[in-house]
Amino acid sequence: SAVISQKPSRDICQRGTSLTIQCQVDSQVTMMFWYRQQPGQSLTLIATANQGSEATYESGFVIDKFPISRPNLTFSTLTVSNMSPEDSSIYLCSVDGGAGTYTEAFFGQGTRLTVV
Amino acid sequence: DAKTTQPTSMDCAEGRAANLPCNHSTISGNEYVYWYRQIHSQGPQYIIHGLKNNETNEMASLIITEDRKSSTLILPHATLRDTAVYYCIEKAAGNKLTFGGGTRVLVKP
């Protein structure tokens, strides 16, 4: 299995500021994903973090708002930019080895973000 | 959008088997049925997955109908710690997970 560490675990931020969330995996993985979970809701995929290239964003999410980096096969960051109270959510990192590695996805414990 | 259908919520008694249904009538031949659960304030946890055969592991059993249009997750002896939201997801190897609303399971003493 893969062990995922997310930092910070929680934060309270002022509107208009930005927060960068880090995701570190204990082994090299092919695919890394970022999800958002709004209060009382299910998980929504934000983007797939691609190593060595630009992230692939889902409908409704844009790079200017959620820039993502993936410098290597064990690390990724998600930035929530120019935050508003509507960005208050749990943000989760997930990894999946793809067809050749793991058959299941693993999740970090999430970053609980509150924007005031 | 999620392609599976699950009941919104269900209660079950501690110590009894919990049977969680899922409909996936449009599942493709290369898609597996995955089950995850999310205990409050934690990241989702993998439970089990299957293609067409029934599967069992230390956590649960997965029963898939012969036509693959539905499945049932069985928690053989539910405990209070099994209270969580359970998600049934169709997924092909290498594809992303798309979460639906899941079933909120409350295990009662």
mmCIF file of C-alpha atoms in Angstrom:
data_model
loop_
_atom_site.group_PDB
_atom_site.id
_atom_site.type_symbol
_atom_site.label_atom_id
_atom_site.label_comp_id
_atom_site.label_asym_id
_atom_site.label_seq_id
_atom_site.Cartn_x
_atom_site.Cartn_y
_atom_site.Cartn_z
ATOM 1 C CA SER A 1 0.000 0.000 0.000
ATOM 2 C CA ALA A 2 0.975 3.636 -0.366
ATOM 3 C CA VAL A 3 1.252 6.009 2.587
ATOM 4 C CA ILE A 4 0.305 9.591 1.847
ATOM 5 C CA SER A 5 1.191 12.590 3.963
ATOM 6 C CA GLN A 6 -0.680 15.823 3.462
ATOM 7 C CA LYS A 7 0.323 19.167 4.901
ATOM 8 C CA PRO A 8 -1.157 21.161 6.472
ATOM 9 C CA SER A 9 -3.898 19.063 8.041
ATOM 10 C CA ARG A 10 -6.001 22.164 8.572
ATOM 11 C CA ASP A 11 -5.771 25.906 8.195
ATOM 12 C CA ILE A 12 -7.825 29.034 8.620
ATOM 13 C CA CYS A 13 -7.071 31.639 5.971
ATOM 14 C CA GLN A 14 -8.100 35.162 5.160
ATOM 15 C CA ARG A 15 -10.059 35.769 1.989
ATOM 16 C CA GLY A 16 -7.933 36.939 -0.906
ATOM 17 C CA THR A 17 -4.898 34.956 0.171
ATOM 18 C CA SER A 18 -3.538 31.682 -1.215
ATOM 19 C CA LEU A 19 -2.711 28.367 0.421
ATOM 20 C CA THR A 20 -0.436 25.648 -0.918
ATOM 21 C CA ILE A 21 -1.155 22.080 0.142
ATOM 22 C CA GLN A 22 1.549 19.463 -0.085
ATOM 23 C CA CYS A 23 1.141 15.761 -0.817
ATOM 24 C CA GLN A 24 4.033 13.374 -0.238
ATOM 25 C CA VAL A 25 3.874 9.661 -1.092
ATOM 26 C CA ASP A 26 6.230 7.048 0.313
ATOM 27 C CA SER A 27 6.722 5.380 -3.070
ATOM 28 C CA GLN A 28 6.736 6.324 -6.715
ATOM 29 C CA VAL A 29 3.274 6.355 -8.212
ATOM 30 C CA THR A 30 2.009 6.907 -11.706
ATOM 31 C CA MET A 31 -1.124 8.904 -11.050
ATOM 32 C CA MET A 32 -1.865 11.555 -8.445
ATOM 33 C CA PHE A 33 -5.183 13.304 -8.061
ATOM 34 C CA TRP A 34 -6.606 16.219 -6.109
ATOM 35 C CA TYR A 35 -10.177 16.188 -4.815
ATOM 36 C CA ARG A 36 -12.364 18.702 -3.059
ATOM 37 C CA GLN A 37 -15.039 17.794 -0.543
ATOM 38 C CA GLN A 38 -17.369 20.610 0.328
ATOM 39 C CA PRO A 39 -19.214 20.465 3.655
ATOM 40 C CA GLY A 40 -21.675 17.590 3.735
ATOM 41 C CA GLN A 41 -20.927 16.630 0.136
ATOM 42 C CA SER A 42 -19.174 13.845 -1.721
ATOM 43 C CA LEU A 43 -15.738 14.109 -3.265
ATOM 44 C CA THR A 44 -15.262 16.022 -6.505
ATOM 45 C CA LEU A 45 -12.169 15.551 -8.636
ATOM 46 C CA ILE A 46 -10.309 18.794 -9.261
ATOM 47 C CA ALA A 47 -7.483 17.572 -11.464
ATOM 48 C CA THR A 48 -4.979 14.887 -12.306
ATOM 49 C CA ALA A 49 -1.432 15.907 -11.457
ATOM 50 C CA ASN A 50 0.839 14.832 -14.296
ATOM 51 C CA GLN A 51 4.548 14.409 -13.704
ATOM 52 C CA GLY A 52 6.534 16.638 -16.007
ATOM 53 C CA SER A 53 3.568 18.302 -17.655
ATOM 54 C CA GLU A 54 0.597 20.507 -16.911
ATOM 55 C CA ALA A 55 -2.197 19.092 -14.788
ATOM 56 C CA THR A 56 -5.425 17.921 -16.387
ATOM 57 C CA TYR A 57 -8.379 19.811 -14.910
ATOM 58 C CA GLU A 58 -11.968 18.648 -14.621
ATOM 59 C CA SER A 59 -14.871 20.731 -15.807
ATOM 60 C CA GLY A 60 -15.428 23.688 -13.523
ATOM 61 C CA PHE A 61 -11.856 23.898 -12.285
ATOM 62 C CA VAL A 62 -9.156 26.110 -13.810
ATOM 63 C CA ILE A 63 -5.424 26.386 -13.457
ATOM 64 C CA ASP A 64 -5.479 30.022 -12.374
ATOM 65 C CA LYS A 65 -7.571 29.140 -9.344
ATOM 66 C CA PHE A 66 -5.999 25.761 -8.532
ATOM 67 C CA PRO A 67 -2.423 25.637 -9.831
ATOM 68 C CA ILE A 68 -0.838 22.219 -9.374
ATOM 69 C CA SER A 69 2.752 21.104 -9.445
ATOM 70 C CA ARG A 70 4.122 17.576 -9.790
ATOM 71 C CA PRO A 71 7.909 17.775 -9.870
ATOM 72 C CA ASN A 72 8.481 14.034 -9.408
ATOM 73 C CA LEU A 73 6.715 10.715 -8.888
ATOM 74 C CA THR A 74 6.315 11.098 -5.116
ATOM 75 C CA PHE A 75 5.262 14.719 -4.580
ATOM 76 C CA SER A 76 2.609 17.189 -5.649
ATOM 77 C CA THR A 77 1.207 20.507 -4.494
ATOM 78 C CA LEU A 78 -2.182 22.127 -4.916
ATOM 79 C CA THR A 79 -2.572 25.867 -4.434
ATOM 80 C CA VAL A 80 -5.945 27.405 -3.703
ATOM 81 C CA SER A 81 -5.590 30.960 -4.989
ATOM 82 C CA ASN A 82 -7.382 34.169 -4.116
ATOM 83 C CA MET A 83 -9.544 32.354 -1.615
ATOM 84 C CA SER A 84 -13.125 33.141 -0.765
ATOM 85 C CA PRO A 85 -15.394 31.567 1.873
ATOM 86 C CA GLU A 86 -16.801 29.300 -0.870
ATOM 87 C CA ASP A 87 -13.407 27.586 -1.001
ATOM 88 C CA SER A 88 -13.873 26.291 2.524
ATOM 89 C CA SER A 89 -13.630 22.541 2.016
ATOM 90 C CA ILE A 90 -11.550 19.485 2.652
ATOM 91 C CA TYR A 91 -8.908 18.992 -0.033
ATOM 92 C CA LEU A 92 -7.635 15.449 -0.536
ATOM 93 C CA CYS A 93 -4.705 14.004 -2.389
ATOM 94 C CA SER A 94 -5.032 10.542 -3.899
ATOM 95 C CA VAL A 95 -2.683 8.182 -5.684
ATOM 96 C CA ASP A 96 -3.296 5.331 -8.038
ATOM 97 C CA GLY A 97 -0.596 3.269 -9.600
ATOM 98 C CA GLY A 98 -2.601 2.760 -12.702
ATOM 99 C CA ALA A 99 -2.926 -0.481 -14.549
ATOM 100 C CA GLY A 100 0.561 -1.658 -13.746
ATOM 101 C CA THR A 101 0.975 -0.947 -10.051
ATOM 102 C CA TYR A 102 -1.761 -0.713 -7.451
ATOM 103 C CA THR A 103 -5.262 -1.823 -8.218
ATOM 104 C CA GLU A 104 -6.789 0.553 -5.692
ATOM 105 C CA ALA A 105 -6.442 4.225 -4.893
ATOM 106 C CA PHE A 106 -5.100 5.572 -1.627
ATOM 107 C CA PHE A 107 -6.029 8.842 -0.022
ATOM 108 C CA GLY A 108 -4.386 11.269 2.305
ATOM 109 C CA GLN A 109 -6.194 12.400 5.424
ATOM 110 C CA GLY A 110 -7.089 15.671 3.797
ATOM 111 C CA THR A 111 -6.545 19.357 4.461
ATOM 112 C CA ARG A 112 -9.455 21.080 6.136
ATOM 113 C CA LEU A 113 -9.520 24.653 4.881
ATOM 114 C CA THR A 114 -11.638 27.390 6.374
ATOM 115 C CA VAL A 115 -11.674 30.786 4.661
ATOM 116 C CA VAL A 116 -12.829 33.726 6.734
ATOM 117 C CA ASP B 1 -21.139 12.229 -13.285
ATOM 118 C CA ALA B 2 -21.253 9.118 -11.109
ATOM 119 C CA LYS B 3 -22.954 6.214 -12.848
ATOM 120 C CA THR B 4 -23.887 4.118 -9.830
ATOM 121 C CA THR B 5 -27.036 4.338 -7.731
ATOM 122 C CA GLN B 6 -27.045 3.703 -3.997
ATOM 123 C CA PRO B 7 -29.556 4.250 -1.206
ATOM 124 C CA THR B 8 -28.936 7.516 0.582
ATOM 125 C CA SER B 9 -28.789 5.985 4.026
ATOM 126 C CA MET B 10 -29.362 2.826 6.013
ATOM 127 C CA ASP B 11 -29.162 1.659 9.589
ATOM 128 C CA CYS B 12 -27.957 -1.689 10.770
ATOM 129 C CA ALA B 13 -27.573 -3.418 14.114
ATOM 130 C CA GLU B 14 -24.223 -3.999 15.695
ATOM 131 C CA GLY B 15 -23.107 -7.610 15.260
ATOM 132 C CA ARG B 16 -25.419 -8.249 12.347
ATOM 133 C CA ALA B 17 -24.508 -8.418 8.687
ATOM 134 C CA ALA B 18 -24.862 -5.187 6.733
ATOM 135 C CA ASN B 19 -25.873 -5.563 3.106
ATOM 136 C CA LEU B 20 -25.247 -2.492 0.969
ATOM 137 C CA PRO B 21 -26.762 -2.523 -2.531
ATOM 138 C CA CYS B 22 -25.477 -0.728 -5.609
ATOM 139 C CA ASN B 23 -26.867 -0.472 -9.118
ATOM 140 C CA HIS B 24 -24.469 -0.029 -12.021
ATOM 141 C CA SER B 25 -26.590 -0.932 -15.009
ATOM 142 C CA THR B 26 -24.358 0.873 -17.543
ATOM 143 C CA ILE B 27 -21.080 -0.675 -16.431
ATOM 144 C CA SER B 28 -18.643 -1.388 -19.249
ATOM 145 C CA GLY B 29 -16.891 -4.695 -19.769
ATOM 146 C CA ASN B 30 -13.522 -3.347 -18.643
ATOM 147 C CA GLU B 31 -14.832 -1.555 -15.558
ATOM 148 C CA TYR B 32 -14.458 -2.941 -12.083
ATOM 149 C CA VAL B 33 -16.817 -2.339 -9.188
ATOM 150 C CA TYR B 34 -14.946 -0.635 -6.361
ATOM 151 C CA TRP B 35 -16.121 0.029 -2.838
ATOM 152 C CA TYR B 36 -14.656 2.699 -0.605
ATOM 153 C CA ARG B 37 -15.779 4.084 2.694
ATOM 154 C CA GLN B 38 -15.186 7.374 4.418
ATOM 155 C CA ILE B 39 -15.298 7.521 8.157
ATOM 156 C CA HIS B 40 -15.979 10.971 9.527
ATOM 157 C CA SER B 41 -13.067 13.393 9.124
ATOM 158 C CA GLN B 42 -10.862 10.848 7.375
ATOM 159 C CA GLY B 43 -9.829 10.209 3.775
ATOM 160 C CA PRO B 44 -11.661 7.474 1.864
ATOM 161 C CA GLN B 45 -10.514 3.929 2.563
ATOM 162 C CA TYR B 46 -10.450 1.143 -0.011
ATOM 163 C CA ILE B 47 -12.612 -1.858 0.909
ATOM 164 C CA ILE B 48 -12.804 -4.261 -1.988
ATOM 165 C CA HIS B 49 -13.240 -4.491 -5.734
ATOM 166 C CA GLY B 50 -14.314 -7.040 -8.314
ATOM 167 C CA LEU B 51 -14.909 -7.541 -12.008
ATOM 168 C CA LYS B 52 -17.441 -10.352 -12.280
ATOM 169 C CA ASN B 53 -16.620 -12.952 -9.662
ATOM 170 C CA ASN B 54 -17.592 -12.632 -6.029
ATOM 171 C CA GLU B 55 -14.752 -11.433 -3.845
ATOM 172 C CA THR B 56 -13.972 -11.660 -0.147
ATOM 173 C CA ASN B 57 -11.262 -10.125 1.982
ATOM 174 C CA GLU B 58 -10.733 -9.418 5.655
ATOM 175 C CA MET B 59 -13.082 -6.455 5.561
ATOM 176 C CA ALA B 60 -16.017 -7.496 3.442
ATOM 177 C CA SER B 61 -17.529 -9.608 0.699
ATOM 178 C CA LEU B 62 -18.624 -8.373 -2.691
ATOM 179 C CA ILE B 63 -21.409 -10.128 -4.537
ATOM 180 C CA ILE B 64 -21.797 -9.155 -8.202
ATOM 181 C CA THR B 65 -24.800 -10.295 -10.190
ATOM 182 C CA GLU B 66 -24.210 -12.419 -13.257
ATOM 183 C CA ASP B 67 -25.249 -9.593 -15.591
ATOM 184 C CA ARG B 68 -22.951 -7.200 -13.629
ATOM 185 C CA LYS B 69 -25.691 -4.598 -13.379
ATOM 186 C CA SER B 70 -25.734 -4.588 -9.609
ATOM 187 C CA SER B 71 -23.724 -5.656 -6.622
ATOM 188 C CA THR B 72 -23.942 -5.955 -2.845
ATOM 189 C CA LEU B 73 -21.261 -5.174 -0.315
ATOM 190 C CA ILE B 74 -21.564 -7.333 2.773
ATOM 191 C CA LEU B 75 -20.032 -6.395 6.105
ATOM 192 C CA PRO B 76 -20.396 -9.728 7.898
ATOM 193 C CA HIS B 77 -20.473 -8.485 11.485
ATOM 194 C CA ALA B 78 -21.020 -4.761 11.633
ATOM 195 C CA THR B 79 -19.387 -2.844 14.461
ATOM 196 C CA LEU B 80 -19.849 0.723 15.599
ATOM 197 C CA ARG B 81 -16.567 1.558 13.863
ATOM 198 C CA ASP B 82 -18.170 0.636 10.536
ATOM 199 C CA THR B 83 -20.355 3.738 10.703
ATOM 200 C CA ALA B 84 -19.324 5.651 7.577
ATOM 201 C CA VAL B 85 -20.343 6.728 4.098
ATOM 202 C CA TYR B 86 -19.891 3.861 1.651
ATOM 203 C CA TYR B 87 -19.213 4.573 -2.008
ATOM 204 C CA CYS B 88 -19.749 2.169 -4.900
ATOM 205 C CA ILE B 89 -17.763 3.206 -7.986
ATOM 206 C CA GLU B 90 -17.268 1.877 -11.509
ATOM 207 C CA LYS B 91 -13.707 2.215 -12.637
ATOM 208 C CA ALA B 92 -11.492 0.857 -15.392
ATOM 209 C CA ALA B 93 -7.805 0.253 -14.673
ATOM 210 C CA GLY B 94 -5.836 3.477 -14.952
ATOM 211 C CA ASN B 95 -8.933 5.676 -14.881
ATOM 212 C CA LYS B 96 -9.930 8.192 -12.265
ATOM 213 C CA LEU B 97 -12.394 7.569 -9.432
ATOM 214 C CA THR B 98 -15.701 9.416 -9.729
ATOM 215 C CA PHE B 99 -17.622 9.548 -6.459
ATOM 216 C CA GLY B 100 -21.380 9.616 -6.211
ATOM 217 C CA GLY B 101 -23.399 10.385 -3.124
ATOM 218 C CA GLY B 102 -22.753 7.077 -1.398
ATOM 219 C CA THR B 103 -24.757 5.396 1.355
ATOM 220 C CA ARG B 104 -24.552 6.789 4.855
ATOM 221 C CA VAL B 105 -24.470 3.731 7.114
ATOM 222 C CA LEU B 106 -25.200 4.060 10.803
ATOM 223 C CA VAL B 107 -24.440 1.042 12.944
ATOM 224 C CA LYS B 108 -26.537 1.076 16.079
ATOM 225 C CA PRO B 109 -25.861 -0.750 19.346
#
